[in-house]
Amino acid sequence: MTNLGDLEIFARVVSTGSMSAAGRTLGFSPAVISKRIKRLEDRLGTRLLQRTTRQISLTEAGQGFYDRVLGILTGIEEAEAYASGRSSQAQGVLRISAPTSFGRMHIAPHLTGFMKDHLDLKLHIVLTDDFTDIVADGFDMAVRIGELTDSSLVARKLAPVRRLLCASPDYIARNGAPTEIGELARHFCLPAHNNDNWKLEGPEGSLVWHPEGPLVTNSSEIVRAAVIAGAGIALRSTWDIGPELRSGQLVQVLPQWEGSKNLTLSAVYPSRQFLPAKVRLFIDYLATLYGPVPYWEQ
Amino acid sequence: MTNLGDLEIFARVVSTGSMSAAGRTLGFSPAVISKRIKRLEDRLGTRLLQRTTRQISLTEAGQGFYDRVLGILTGIEEAEAYASGRSSQAQGVLRISAPTSFGRMHIAPHLTGFMKDHLDLKLHIVLTDDFTDIVADGFDMAVRIGELTDSSLVARKLAPVRRLLCASPDYIARNGAPTEIGELARHFCLPAHNNDNWKLEGPEGSLVWHPEGPLVTNSSEIVRAAVIAGAGIALRSTWDIGPELRSGQLVQVLPQWEGSKNLTLSAVYPSRQFLPAKVRLFIDYLATLYGPVPYWEQ
DNA sequence: TGCCATTGTTTCCGAAATGGAAAAACTCAA
DNA sequence: TTGAGTTTTTCCATTTCGGAAACAATGGCA
């Protein structure tokens, strides 16, 4: 039977991208890493890593094996935590992937509150707007905004996402407010990253609007700043511009139209029979933080 | 990090019910088993097994740990098979639980056909009418007849189950055929195991009939024999009495009534990210064997 | 009640494995 | 070409591992 240490070493080599680096983080000499990888490959009868002395890459078999090994290792971690009676406490490292903007605005400020209840837990948070493969990249969970897709992941809805059209009072004063959807064509529209098709729902059903404007960027933060500065009309989420709406820095336009309703804020994690406590607790924390009506909607 | 051998040994001790027996099947001396179990418990800081010199029982922590360990071990098995390129072939031992009657009539006759395509596979088949906990009992999958329940198991529908009322021509000749549902009260009814409430659906909606008759048994095989012998009217599945209906040994009565439609024949298995090939292939085999219209319906 | 077969545990010892240092082999970039 | 950083191989000391034997404890059976 395969040695578990070999699997752990293999996983670390993949995640660090080098045998020496894996050795350093695990406290082994490079010689040991090399020997264990070789032994694993011999036992499986397959090459897992294609290696030169300067870099390492996964073979196809190695990639599939790696995906599986990650699940096995967290499974063992969870089983040990369970048996040790630590099953109700978060412990170890919790690796989270989250969208940049949302993460900065609505996750980061609440982290200390969670951490002070779970002193044995370390958090690794990566903010990115790429839809990463959380299992391949070794995340325990991710926070996602989007339409729910079927996959091998389990999604738990945290909150609905409302998107509405808005502009600054300043802009409205200069350009007037549109009263019908067609008038958008005469306005500056500010599309955002991954959002150059505005799916809108209104009294007359739904439509897709292709906003065209003077500013194109992949950063929703820039769009956000631009609309506040009066550069045009944008379709923004309430979690993003809730305070500005309340303070009057922004006003909603065409309030009868909203973004497509089938967007949700969700926590996703790999399908597992036994969910580690750290994941369960963090998702619960976010769910109570945001739900049933998110504070940014109030 | 926990040694994988310890987990394997622990699992074997639980499944065999004794350290010595586990040692014998794994090729270790009892001394080794004892030491490894002790080491595992020390590392977890919990007692997993309550033991006297004559028998062993799981503690609560041990039970939960065992459930998890089984999943981990099959996960490792699957990962190794994948990396070794054996992922598309069935290999190892496939442990199946199935209902006694159905298993004998509709699984057993087809096993050789499956086995000759998969020479590296050994089958362990347990026929029982108890709804066993397949993960705790170490089964890879089970064939079930019933209403689909939500659980941690994944169910794949293999075929619908039709149940209808039937009797022997002989019985009909002696007692006449009922023409309305109420007339069942004047007939001998033969309830079967787990089936003493007949949920029937007919032209006037659905009803539940409590059959009362001269024969009470937990063996559906006995009921089957009895109805063929002319002892009364029974509610039987088409997979059970299809040949008798065709040959005329049995005839349907009250054909406007059938058993509740939400019964299905399904294959169930623990929810896993990566399903072992042996399980996938066997379920596929059964699905093509029975579907889309089962041969016993034709 | 008193064997006694069976089981779990401990101790000790030889065998096997593991990890590390050093050197060798190698790649890539400057 | 050189040099830094990497993987691999070769030994060697150390640790771990497995088994035999002795011991302890339990429960069935006469």
XYZ file of C-alpha atoms (C1' of nucleotides) in Angstrom:
656
model
C 0.000 0.000 0.000
C 1.142 3.469 -0.877
C 2.774 5.469 1.845
C 0.770 8.496 2.825
C 3.883 10.606 3.185
C 4.596 10.032 -0.485
C 1.239 11.503 -1.387
C 1.804 14.503 0.830
C 5.225 15.058 -0.674
C 3.881 14.710 -4.185
C 1.136 17.222 -3.511
C 3.621 19.670 -2.063
C 5.973 19.302 -4.996
C 3.140 20.138 -7.337
C 1.912 23.092 -5.335
C 5.363 24.576 -4.872
C 6.511 23.687 -8.354
C 9.832 22.226 -7.301
C 11.264 19.390 -5.295
C 13.703 21.545 -3.409
C 11.018 24.023 -2.463
C 8.777 21.197 -1.304
C 11.652 19.877 0.757
C 12.190 23.244 2.364
C 8.544 23.656 3.338
C 8.260 20.126 4.618
C 11.599 20.018 6.368
C 13.200 17.363 4.213
C 16.356 17.346 2.189
C 15.973 17.376 -1.603
C 17.362 13.873 -1.713
C 14.418 12.530 0.225
C 11.871 14.256 -1.963
C 13.483 12.890 -5.079
C 13.578 9.380 -3.738
C 9.970 9.385 -2.579
C 8.669 10.742 -5.858
C 10.627 8.112 -7.693
C 9.258 5.407 -5.455
C 5.714 6.602 -5.993
C 6.162 6.605 -9.728
C 7.696 3.150 -9.645
C 4.814 1.777 -7.648
C 2.236 3.310 -9.967
C 4.204 2.354 -13.020
C 3.675 5.845 -14.435
C 5.596 9.041 -14.653
C 3.770 11.717 -12.687
C 6.151 14.629 -13.145
C 8.053 15.659 -16.204
C 11.192 17.206 -14.849
C 14.266 18.991 -15.964
C 16.658 20.321 -13.398
C 15.095 23.734 -13.717
C 11.412 23.124 -13.791
C 8.753 20.565 -13.200
C 5.481 19.923 -14.964
C 2.694 17.459 -14.436
C 2.039 14.672 -16.859
C -1.572 13.930 -17.688
C -1.580 11.042 -15.253
C 0.093 13.280 -12.716
C -2.588 15.940 -13.074
C -5.431 13.506 -12.506
C -3.585 11.892 -9.653
C -2.957 15.271 -8.083
C -6.656 16.182 -8.214
C -7.467 12.997 -6.392
C -4.663 13.223 -3.871
C -5.798 16.656 -2.743
C -9.194 15.286 -1.913
C -7.681 12.364 -0.078
C -5.413 14.544 2.021
C -8.187 16.859 3.129
C -10.305 13.805 3.799
C -7.665 12.477 6.136
C -7.318 15.840 7.787
C -11.057 15.924 8.370
C -11.144 12.348 9.675
C -8.367 13.071 12.138
C -10.017 16.252 13.297
C -13.230 14.343 13.789
C -11.693 11.562 15.815
C -9.663 13.979 17.876
C -12.861 15.656 18.938
C -11.839 18.798 17.159
C -14.558 18.226 14.609
C -16.671 21.113 15.805
C -13.758 23.506 15.888
C -12.055 25.105 12.957
C -8.414 24.197 12.860
C -5.540 24.112 10.420
C -5.445 26.286 7.344
C -8.525 27.443 5.466
C -7.780 28.361 1.862
C -10.319 30.632 0.236
C -10.608 32.123 -3.210
C -12.849 35.183 -3.641
C -13.600 37.919 -6.173
C -11.323 40.910 -5.696
C -13.846 43.646 -5.213
C -16.300 41.734 -3.144
C -13.538 40.192 -1.112
C -12.025 43.521 -0.250
C -15.342 45.164 0.604
C -17.381 42.418 2.245
C -15.080 39.639 3.340
C -11.905 41.310 4.508
C -13.608 43.601 7.067
C -15.259 40.633 8.770
C -12.301 38.311 8.933
C -11.057 39.416 12.319
C -14.468 38.707 13.782
C -14.215 35.134 12.553
C -10.608 34.683 13.485
C -11.009 35.715 17.067
C -13.506 32.891 17.516
C -11.136 30.380 15.942
C -7.664 30.948 17.222
C -6.361 27.633 15.886
C -7.263 28.543 12.346
C -5.065 30.223 9.791
C -6.656 31.866 6.772
C -5.178 31.978 3.302
C -7.232 34.262 1.105
C -6.587 34.780 -2.571
C -8.518 37.524 -4.319
C -8.906 37.011 -8.031
C -11.555 37.479 -10.651
C -10.567 34.359 -12.538
C -12.784 31.385 -12.037
C -10.053 29.204 -10.698
C -10.329 25.467 -10.446
C -10.532 25.344 -6.714
C -9.746 21.685 -6.367
C -6.732 21.750 -8.661
C -5.421 24.891 -7.006
C -5.841 23.473 -3.567
C -8.529 25.772 -2.227
C -10.925 24.549 0.409
C -13.679 26.813 -0.846
C -14.431 29.845 -2.953
C -16.862 32.722 -2.844
C -18.407 33.222 -6.254
C -20.765 35.637 -7.907
C -22.577 34.337 -10.915
C -25.147 31.980 -12.234
C -25.163 28.650 -10.552
C -23.559 26.081 -12.765
C -23.686 22.395 -12.301
C -20.302 20.913 -11.670
C -18.601 18.689 -9.206
C -18.803 21.531 -6.734
C -21.455 22.118 -4.141
C -22.807 25.648 -4.023
C -24.485 27.208 -1.038
C -26.329 30.413 -1.699
C -25.251 33.237 0.560
C -27.306 36.116 -0.799
C -29.087 37.260 -3.942
C -27.229 39.729 -6.119
C -29.173 42.772 -7.280
C -27.707 44.878 -10.023
C -29.136 48.214 -10.958
C -28.340 51.104 -13.224
C -26.908 54.145 -11.559
C -25.122 57.400 -12.170
C -23.948 60.379 -10.150
C -26.358 63.322 -9.545
C -23.750 65.453 -11.213
C -23.941 63.370 -14.388
C -27.733 63.425 -14.314
C -27.705 67.194 -13.937
C -25.520 67.511 -16.981
C -27.112 64.862 -19.205
C -30.578 64.323 -17.822
C -31.947 60.990 -16.624
C -33.158 58.477 -19.182
C -36.799 57.624 -18.798
C -36.950 54.744 -21.208
C -34.542 51.950 -21.842
C -33.927 53.024 -25.422
C -32.497 56.315 -24.274
C -29.449 54.537 -22.937
C -28.102 54.808 -26.459
C -27.701 58.558 -25.955
C -25.748 58.141 -22.720
C -22.251 57.217 -21.702
C -22.381 53.647 -20.502
C -19.631 52.056 -18.490
C -19.283 48.319 -19.048
C -17.218 46.407 -16.561
C -15.019 43.403 -16.616
C -16.902 40.318 -17.764
C -19.955 42.463 -18.012
C -20.107 43.964 -21.478
C -23.542 42.435 -22.008
C -26.077 43.908 -19.689
C -28.875 41.414 -19.138
C -31.740 43.537 -17.900
C -35.181 42.636 -16.669
C -37.949 45.164 -16.648
C -41.665 45.670 -17.069
C -41.539 44.590 -20.695
C -39.576 41.418 -20.090
C -35.874 40.985 -20.408
C -33.356 42.234 -22.912
C -29.641 42.336 -23.464
C -28.004 45.726 -23.865
C -24.545 46.165 -25.290
C -23.188 49.200 -23.502
C -20.753 51.314 -25.436
C -18.804 54.034 -23.817
C -15.528 55.841 -23.591
C -14.016 53.605 -20.974
C -13.081 49.961 -21.292
C -11.300 48.233 -18.468
C -11.041 44.881 -16.823
C -11.145 46.472 -13.402
C -14.543 46.864 -11.868
C -12.915 49.140 -9.314
C -12.104 51.610 -12.052
C -15.660 51.469 -13.353
C -16.872 52.069 -9.867
C -14.687 55.114 -9.429
C -15.687 56.372 -12.866
C -19.404 56.226 -12.266
C -19.028 57.980 -8.919
C -16.951 60.622 -10.612
C -19.798 61.231 -13.035
C -18.439 59.548 -16.136
C -21.674 57.842 -17.100
C -24.188 55.150 -16.312
C -23.129 51.792 -14.988
C -24.770 48.539 -14.026
C -23.529 47.888 -10.533
C -24.326 45.443 -7.777
C -25.970 46.715 -4.634
C -23.151 45.278 -2.552
C -20.812 47.467 -4.538
C -22.584 50.844 -4.478
C -25.020 50.500 -1.572
C -23.361 53.184 0.595
C -23.092 55.599 -2.342
C -26.784 55.152 -3.081
C -27.639 55.873 0.528
C -25.346 58.858 0.785
C -26.622 60.285 -2.453
C -23.288 60.062 -4.246
C -25.097 57.893 -6.752
C -28.711 57.701 -7.794
C -30.512 54.908 -9.503
C -31.686 55.491 -13.048
C -34.362 53.566 -14.890
C -35.439 51.952 -11.598
C -37.936 49.766 -13.396
C -35.000 47.853 -14.875
C -32.673 45.586 -12.947
C -29.945 43.180 -13.834
C -30.786 39.537 -14.437
C -32.090 37.972 -11.253
C -30.416 34.649 -11.552
C -27.160 35.930 -10.205
C -26.304 34.793 -6.747
C -23.536 35.147 -4.271
C -22.527 31.654 -3.265
C -19.958 29.703 -1.388
C -18.734 26.717 -3.368
C -16.682 23.789 -2.234
C -15.774 20.351 -3.528
C -18.418 17.723 -3.062
C -17.444 15.623 -0.108
C -19.151 13.252 2.212
C -17.652 14.912 5.240
C -17.144 18.629 5.084
C -14.266 19.915 7.214
C -15.441 21.985 10.154
C -13.379 24.971 9.133
C -15.217 25.200 5.818
C -18.631 24.627 7.309
C -18.084 27.184 10.028
C -16.780 29.859 7.719
C -19.674 29.439 5.314
C -22.100 29.578 8.213
C -20.401 32.737 9.370
C -20.775 34.391 5.996
C -24.361 33.196 5.662
C -25.429 34.739 8.951
C -23.424 37.842 8.157
C -25.201 38.461 4.873
C -28.554 36.784 5.275
C -31.436 36.723 5.041
C -31.324 40.328 3.800
C -27.768 41.526 3.238
C -26.757 44.605 5.189
C -25.843 46.406 1.979
C -29.469 46.202 0.879
C -30.803 47.875 3.965
C 1.143 12.641 9.455
C -0.807 9.508 10.023
C 0.542 6.363 8.485
C -1.728 4.939 5.842
C -1.033 1.396 6.956
C -2.511 2.271 10.324
C -5.750 3.284 8.666
C -5.849 0.120 6.628
C -5.220 -1.968 9.700
C -7.854 -0.117 11.671
C -10.413 -0.634 8.921
C -9.612 -4.322 8.756
C -9.877 -4.741 12.495
C -13.330 -3.193 12.394
C -14.513 -5.249 9.446
C -13.222 -8.522 10.848
C -14.175 -7.695 14.402
C -10.880 -8.744 15.916
C -7.235 -7.812 15.888
C -6.015 -11.349 15.423
C -8.359 -11.921 12.508
C -7.234 -8.682 10.921
C -3.653 -9.786 11.370
C -4.337 -13.086 9.697
C -5.994 -11.525 6.658
C -3.315 -8.867 6.310
C -0.378 -11.135 7.013
C 0.742 -9.514 10.242
C 1.265 -10.870 13.707
C -1.238 -9.823 16.365
C 1.526 -7.870 18.076
C 1.828 -5.536 15.116
C -1.877 -4.916 14.894
C -2.060 -4.087 18.548
C 0.845 -1.702 18.370
C -0.445 0.147 15.321
C -3.918 0.571 16.739
C -2.423 1.880 19.918
C -0.253 4.280 18.002
C -3.209 5.539 16.005
C -5.208 6.118 19.147
C -2.309 7.891 20.793
C -1.866 10.190 17.852
C -5.565 11.027 17.721
C -5.776 11.304 21.467
C -8.950 9.208 21.424
C -9.911 5.646 22.024
C -11.274 4.188 18.805
C -11.951 0.634 19.912
C -13.355 -0.605 23.168
C -11.749 -3.944 23.665
C -11.776 -6.893 25.949
C -9.642 -9.879 25.126
C -12.641 -11.571 23.559
C -14.418 -8.915 21.602
C -14.031 -5.508 20.159
C -16.497 -2.687 19.686
C -16.260 0.752 18.191
C -16.448 3.861 20.290
C -18.488 6.719 18.921
C -15.353 8.433 17.702
C -14.213 5.141 16.234
C -17.445 4.709 14.311
C -17.242 8.140 12.720
C -13.570 7.671 12.008
C -14.267 4.321 10.399
C -16.897 5.811 8.088
C -14.378 8.367 6.927
C -11.487 5.961 6.622
C -13.445 3.695 4.303
C -13.987 6.589 1.937
C -10.349 7.545 2.101
C -9.147 4.034 1.352
C -11.362 3.611 -1.670
C -10.319 7.083 -2.786
C -6.701 6.020 -2.690
C -7.505 2.825 -4.501
C -9.244 4.825 -7.209
C -6.411 7.351 -7.462
C -3.843 4.609 -7.849
C -5.919 2.843 -10.447
C -6.257 6.101 -12.329
C -2.573 6.883 -12.340
C -1.671 3.353 -13.252
C -3.776 3.687 -16.367
C -6.161 1.086 -15.090
C -8.803 3.720 -14.607
C -10.994 2.538 -17.435
C -10.823 -1.072 -16.376
C -12.614 -2.664 -13.487
C -10.146 -4.102 -11.060
C -9.964 -5.227 -7.454
C -13.034 -6.268 -5.506
C -16.512 -4.899 -6.130
C -18.754 -5.258 -3.104
C -22.466 -5.135 -3.858
C -25.544 -5.345 -1.694
C -28.827 -6.259 -3.376
C -32.361 -7.372 -2.486
C -32.600 -11.134 -2.194
C -35.333 -11.870 -4.678
C -34.333 -9.374 -7.291
C -30.704 -10.282 -6.906
C -31.332 -13.943 -7.449
C -33.630 -13.411 -10.439
C -32.163 -10.452 -12.266
C -28.604 -9.908 -11.135
C -27.149 -13.344 -10.568
C -27.962 -14.685 -14.083
C -26.086 -11.785 -15.690
C -22.989 -11.782 -13.547
C -20.988 -14.136 -15.685
C -21.539 -11.870 -18.668
C -20.009 -9.008 -16.753
C -17.212 -11.010 -15.238
C -15.921 -12.372 -18.506
C -15.352 -8.793 -19.662
C -13.504 -7.929 -16.477
C -11.186 -10.715 -15.557
C -9.281 -8.659 -12.992
C -12.408 -8.041 -10.985
C -13.709 -10.090 -8.099
C -17.333 -9.726 -7.068
C -18.641 -9.927 -3.528
C -22.412 -9.979 -3.556
C -24.532 -9.939 -0.433
C -28.251 -10.511 -0.835
C -30.344 -9.054 1.944
C -33.626 -7.273 2.311
C -32.354 -5.034 5.070
C -31.514 -1.518 4.063
C -27.926 -1.756 5.127
C -25.712 1.245 5.626
C -23.551 0.625 2.641
C -20.729 2.918 3.662
C -20.483 1.576 7.197
C -20.642 -1.991 5.965
C -17.996 -1.405 3.348
C -20.059 -1.903 0.217
C -19.086 -0.114 -2.952
C -22.691 0.060 -4.107
C -26.147 -1.366 -3.613
C -29.125 -2.160 -5.772
C -32.267 -0.867 -4.144
C -35.988 -0.971 -4.791
C -37.982 1.786 -3.194
C -38.792 5.417 -3.125
C -35.830 7.628 -3.685
C -34.751 9.188 -0.451
C -32.333 12.002 -0.055
C -29.239 10.965 1.772
C -25.524 11.138 1.368
C -25.853 8.508 -1.330
C -26.120 9.051 -5.036
C -28.885 7.100 -6.720
C -28.978 6.240 -10.373
C -32.286 5.023 -11.673
C -32.039 1.699 -13.442
C -35.696 0.995 -14.240
C -39.196 1.868 -13.080
C -40.924 -0.657 -10.885
C -44.480 -1.603 -11.795
C -46.549 -3.514 -9.310
C -49.847 -5.033 -10.150
C -52.461 -7.262 -8.592
C -52.503 -10.823 -9.759
C -53.785 -14.279 -9.005
C -53.720 -17.724 -10.577
C -56.430 -18.695 -13.122
C -57.237 -21.534 -10.802
C -57.957 -19.111 -7.946
C -60.047 -16.923 -10.232
C -62.039 -19.936 -11.365
C -62.822 -20.832 -7.793
C -63.429 -17.343 -6.369
C -64.220 -15.142 -9.349
C -62.306 -12.025 -10.306
C -62.973 -8.801 -8.430
C -64.259 -6.066 -10.660
C -64.055 -3.220 -8.182
C -61.443 -2.370 -5.632
C -63.841 -2.788 -2.720
C -64.331 -6.428 -3.568
C -60.811 -7.153 -2.424
C -62.279 -7.424 1.054
C -63.985 -10.657 0.015
C -60.756 -12.193 -1.272
C -57.683 -13.795 0.184
C -54.932 -11.203 -0.005
C -51.281 -12.068 0.386
C -49.205 -9.284 1.886
C -45.480 -9.593 1.570
C -42.517 -8.562 3.541
C -42.398 -4.794 4.089
C -45.504 -4.570 1.999
C -48.495 -4.885 4.271
C -49.810 -1.550 3.057
C -50.750 -1.680 -0.578
C -50.498 1.812 -2.039
C -52.619 1.616 -5.159
C -53.285 4.098 -7.903
C -56.297 3.805 -10.116
C -58.931 5.708 -12.033
C -60.323 7.228 -8.864
C -56.983 8.377 -7.508
C -54.859 6.565 -4.990
C -55.683 4.645 -1.865
C -53.993 2.471 0.701
C -55.318 -1.032 1.183
C -54.488 -3.137 4.202
C -54.507 -6.653 2.886
C -55.535 -9.334 5.323
C -55.114 -12.939 4.551
C -54.272 -16.345 5.868
C -50.551 -16.078 5.227
C -48.071 -13.750 6.870
C -44.402 -14.086 6.090
C -41.316 -11.993 5.725
C -40.334 -13.922 2.629
C -41.530 -12.522 -0.638
C -40.474 -15.791 -2.218
C -43.091 -17.603 -0.188
C -45.738 -15.097 -1.208
C -44.720 -15.593 -4.780
C -45.064 -19.346 -4.534
C -48.381 -18.988 -2.738
C -49.983 -16.775 -5.332
C -48.856 -19.086 -8.119
C -50.266 -22.001 -6.186
C -53.613 -20.252 -6.105
C -53.700 -19.083 -2.505
C -55.019 -15.610 -3.251
C -54.380 -12.206 -4.694
C -51.021 -10.528 -4.335
C -49.441 -7.248 -5.292
C -46.319 -8.226 -7.161
C -43.687 -6.461 -9.199
C -43.493 -7.130 -12.901
C -39.867 -8.161 -12.549
C -41.050 -10.823 -10.162
C -43.998 -12.357 -12.009
C -43.432 -11.274 -15.618
C -42.815 -14.812 -16.956
C -45.832 -16.208 -15.089
C -48.049 -13.513 -16.564
C -46.825 -14.327 -20.038
C -47.151 -18.054 -19.591
C -50.608 -17.717 -18.137
C -49.687 -19.152 -14.753
C -50.881 -15.840 -13.338
C -53.375 -13.306 -14.570
C -53.752 -9.703 -13.645
C -56.809 -8.686 -11.678
C -58.233 -5.191 -11.342
C -55.964 -4.025 -14.166
C -57.104 -0.452 -13.706
C -55.194 -0.425 -10.409
C -51.428 -0.476 -10.047
C -49.011 -0.041 -7.202
C -47.686 3.390 -6.402
C -45.609 4.683 -9.299
C -42.874 6.337 -7.334
C -41.025 3.111 -6.791
C -37.838 2.723 -8.722
C -35.069 0.261 -9.127
C -31.837 2.137 -8.505
C -28.167 1.694 -8.011
C -26.902 3.713 -5.094
C -23.348 4.496 -4.094
C -21.578 6.917 -1.787
C -21.197 10.401 -3.134
C -17.664 10.788 -4.360
C -15.820 13.091 -6.644
C -14.184 10.245 -8.476
C -16.208 7.113 -8.887
C -14.136 3.916 -9.142
C -14.289 2.372 -12.587
C -15.541 -0.931 -11.265
C -18.630 0.730 -9.830
C -19.288 2.883 -12.861
C -18.904 -0.027 -15.235
C -21.146 -2.352 -13.284
C -23.898 0.241 -13.014
C -23.605 0.940 -16.718
C -23.881 -2.765 -17.362
C -27.057 -3.064 -15.325
C -28.506 0.071 -16.887
C -28.080 -1.201 -20.419
C -29.289 -4.619 -19.350
C -32.576 -3.306 -17.966
C -33.178 -0.092 -19.857
C -34.873 1.720 -21.347
C -37.680 -0.838 -21.139
C -36.772 -3.767 -18.910
C -36.894 -7.154 -20.544
C -39.363 -8.392 -17.937
C -41.867 -5.799 -19.144
C -41.794 -6.972 -22.725
C -16.357 -24.011 39.973
C -12.179 -24.649 37.507
C -9.862 -25.473 33.215
C -8.382 -23.813 28.676
C -8.487 -21.981 24.206
C -8.341 -17.576 22.369
C -7.367 -12.879 22.340
C -4.867 -8.467 23.336
C -0.473 -6.470 25.249
C 4.331 -5.920 26.288
C 9.290 -6.758 25.720
C 13.191 -7.561 23.195
C 15.874 -8.158 19.018
C 17.135 -8.550 14.129
C 15.792 -6.598 9.728
C 14.243 -3.079 6.841
C 13.260 1.622 5.935
C 14.177 6.246 6.309
C 16.640 10.749 6.221
C 20.805 13.356 5.407
C 25.429 14.813 3.711
C 28.205 14.959 -0.050
C 29.207 14.455 -4.593
C 27.766 13.976 -9.285
C 24.874 15.168 -13.201
C 22.345 18.387 -15.312
C 19.793 22.756 -17.066
C 19.189 27.411 -17.844
C 20.458 32.180 -17.806
C 23.750 35.689 -17.685
C 31.822 29.750 -20.484
C 30.569 30.241 -16.037
C 27.706 29.889 -12.161
C 23.662 29.312 -9.518
C 20.204 26.328 -8.604
C 18.201 21.917 -9.392
C 17.633 16.678 -9.420
C 19.776 12.284 -8.645
C 22.894 8.903 -6.728
C 25.740 6.960 -3.158
C 26.874 5.841 1.103
C 26.006 5.819 6.295
C 23.802 6.570 10.869
C 19.456 6.365 12.819
C 14.859 5.233 13.324
C 11.170 2.440 12.551
C 9.079 -1.890 11.826
C 7.711 -6.762 12.351
C 7.878 -11.050 14.820
C 8.666 -14.399 18.566
C 7.888 -15.224 23.090
C 6.142 -14.379 27.438
C 2.348 -12.454 29.857
C -2.414 -10.991 31.058
C -7.173 -11.278 30.629
C -11.636 -12.938 29.152
C -15.455 -16.018 28.387
C -17.056 -20.628 27.060
C -17.484 -25.245 28.539
C -17.271 -29.343 31.111
